[in-house]
Amino acid sequence: MTELDVQGLQRRLVEFAAAREWEPYHTPKNLAAALSVEASELLEIFQWLTPEQSARVMEDPGAAHRVRDEVADVLAYLLQFCDVLGVDALSALAEKIDRNELRFPPASGSGSAAGSGSASGPVSD
């Protein structure tokens, strides 16, 4: 595989799990739980850092390696979860962005999330 793509990565994950006979354990509940655990492990890296330290975390090779590993784990479980439930992750994200563009029109120059009605980010519910 010369180009990385979502479907290709999902196929590799399915084949990896199948070769180890892990499919019975890859239920939506188990995959959602594993996704949550891995997201928490990513959060743990940043837990006690100041905002300034967190912005520079990739400058430390050891921390950068941990971040990349946890990002990979989160993405792997998310892709497996989507595969099991038949969710097209990229389409779901595009649809969510479309809805949020309607729900949260551009701010009038303040640059602050305070007036948006949500401090939880661009794709929050």
CSV table of C-alpha atoms in Angstrom, one decimal:
chain,number,residue,atom,x,y,z
A,1,MET,CA,0.0,0.0,0.0
A,2,THR,CA,1.6,3.2,-1.1
A,3,GLU,CA,-1.0,5.7,-0.1
A,4,LEU,CA,-2.7,5.7,3.3
A,5,ASP,CA,-6.5,5.8,3.2
A,6,VAL,CA,-9.2,5.1,5.7
A,7,GLN,CA,-10.7,2.0,3.9
A,8,GLY,CA,-7.2,0.5,3.5
A,9,LEU,CA,-6.4,1.1,7.1
A,10,GLN,CA,-9.7,-0.4,8.2
A,11,ARG,CA,-9.0,-3.5,6.0
A,12,ARG,CA,-5.6,-3.9,7.7
A,13,LEU,CA,-7.2,-3.7,11.1
A,14,VAL,CA,-9.9,-6.2,10.2
A,15,GLU,CA,-7.3,-8.6,8.8
A,16,PHE,CA,-5.1,-8.1,11.9
A,17,ALA,CA,-7.9,-9.0,14.2
A,18,ALA,CA,-9.1,-11.9,12.1
A,19,ALA,CA,-5.6,-13.5,12.0
A,20,ARG,CA,-5.7,-13.4,15.8
A,21,GLU,CA,-9.4,-14.6,16.1
A,22,TRP,CA,-10.3,-11.4,18.0
A,23,GLU,CA,-13.6,-10.7,16.1
A,24,PRO,CA,-15.8,-12.1,18.9
A,25,TYR,CA,-14.4,-9.4,21.2
A,26,HIS,CA,-14.8,-6.6,18.8
A,27,THR,CA,-18.3,-5.7,19.7
A,28,PRO,CA,-19.5,-2.1,19.6
A,29,LYS,CA,-19.5,-1.9,23.4
A,30,ASN,CA,-16.0,-3.3,23.8
A,31,LEU,CA,-14.6,-1.1,21.0
A,32,ALA,CA,-16.3,2.0,22.5
A,33,ALA,CA,-14.8,1.2,25.9
A,34,ALA,CA,-11.3,0.6,24.4
A,35,LEU,CA,-11.6,3.9,22.5
A,36,SER,CA,-12.4,5.7,25.7
A,37,VAL,CA,-9.5,4.1,27.5
A,38,GLU,CA,-7.0,5.1,24.7
A,39,ALA,CA,-8.4,8.6,24.6
A,40,SER,CA,-7.8,8.8,28.4
A,41,GLU,CA,-4.2,7.6,27.9
A,42,LEU,CA,-3.7,10.4,25.4
A,43,LEU,CA,-5.2,12.9,27.9
A,44,GLU,CA,-2.9,11.5,30.6
A,45,ILE,CA,0.2,12.8,28.7
A,46,PHE,CA,-1.2,16.4,29.1
A,47,GLN,CA,-2.8,16.0,32.5
A,48,TRP,CA,-0.5,18.2,34.5
A,49,LEU,CA,1.0,20.4,31.8
A,50,THR,CA,0.4,24.1,31.6
A,51,PRO,CA,-1.2,25.3,28.3
A,52,GLU,CA,2.3,26.5,27.2
A,53,GLN,CA,3.9,23.2,28.0
A,54,SER,CA,1.1,21.3,26.2
A,55,ALA,CA,1.7,23.4,23.1
A,56,ARG,CA,5.3,22.3,23.0
A,57,VAL,CA,4.8,18.6,23.8
A,58,MET,CA,6.0,17.5,20.4
A,59,GLU,CA,9.4,19.1,21.0
A,60,ASP,CA,10.3,16.3,23.4
A,61,PRO,CA,11.1,13.2,21.4
A,62,GLY,CA,9.8,10.9,24.2
A,63,ALA,CA,6.6,12.7,24.7
A,64,ALA,CA,6.1,13.0,20.9
A,65,HIS,CA,6.5,9.3,20.5
A,66,ARG,CA,3.9,8.7,23.3
A,67,VAL,CA,1.4,11.2,21.7
A,68,ARG,CA,1.8,9.5,18.2
A,69,ASP,CA,1.3,6.0,19.7
A,70,GLU,CA,-1.9,7.1,21.6
A,71,VAL,CA,-3.3,8.9,18.6
A,72,ALA,CA,-2.7,5.8,16.6
A,73,ASP,CA,-4.5,3.7,19.2
A,74,VAL,CA,-7.5,6.1,19.3
A,75,LEU,CA,-7.7,6.1,15.6
A,76,ALA,CA,-7.4,2.3,15.3
A,77,TYR,CA,-10.2,1.7,17.8
A,78,LEU,CA,-12.4,4.4,16.1
A,79,LEU,CA,-11.9,2.8,12.7
A,80,GLN,CA,-12.7,-0.6,14.0
A,81,PHE,CA,-15.8,0.7,15.8
A,82,CYS,CA,-16.9,2.3,12.6
A,83,ASP,CA,-16.3,-0.8,10.6
A,84,VAL,CA,-18.3,-3.0,13.0
A,85,LEU,CA,-21.3,-0.6,12.9
A,86,GLY,CA,-21.0,0.3,9.2
A,87,VAL,CA,-20.3,4.0,9.9
A,88,ASP,CA,-18.4,6.0,7.2
A,89,ALA,CA,-16.3,8.1,9.6
A,90,LEU,CA,-15.4,10.8,7.0
A,91,SER,CA,-19.0,11.2,5.8
A,92,ALA,CA,-20.2,11.4,9.4
A,93,LEU,CA,-17.6,14.1,10.1
A,94,ALA,CA,-18.5,16.1,7.0
A,95,GLU,CA,-22.2,16.0,7.9
A,96,LYS,CA,-21.4,17.1,11.5
A,97,ILE,CA,-19.3,20.0,10.2
A,98,ASP,CA,-22.2,21.0,7.9
A,99,ARG,CA,-24.6,21.0,10.8
A,100,ASN,CA,-22.3,23.0,13.0
A,101,GLU,CA,-21.7,25.6,10.3
A,102,LEU,CA,-25.4,26.3,10.5
A,103,ARG,CA,-25.6,26.1,14.3
A,104,PHE,CA,-22.6,28.2,14.9
A,105,PRO,CA,-22.3,31.1,12.4
A,106,PRO,CA,-18.9,32.9,12.3
A,107,ALA,CA,-18.3,35.3,15.2
A,108,SER,CA,-18.2,39.0,14.4
A,109,GLY,CA,-14.4,39.5,14.9
A,110,SER,CA,-14.0,38.6,18.6
A,111,GLY,CA,-12.1,35.4,17.9
A,112,SER,CA,-13.6,34.0,21.2
A,113,ALA,CA,-15.5,30.8,21.7
A,114,ALA,CA,-17.4,32.5,24.5
A,115,GLY,CA,-20.1,33.8,22.2
A,116,SER,CA,-20.6,30.5,20.3
A,117,GLY,CA,-22.7,28.8,22.9
A,118,SER,CA,-20.2,25.9,23.2
A,119,ALA,CA,-16.7,25.8,24.6
A,120,SER,CA,-16.3,22.1,23.6
A,121,GLY,CA,-15.0,22.5,20.1
A,122,PRO,CA,-16.0,22.5,16.4
A,123,VAL,CA,-17.7,19.1,16.3
A,124,SER,CA,-19.3,18.9,19.7
A,125,ASP,CA,-23.0,18.0,20.0
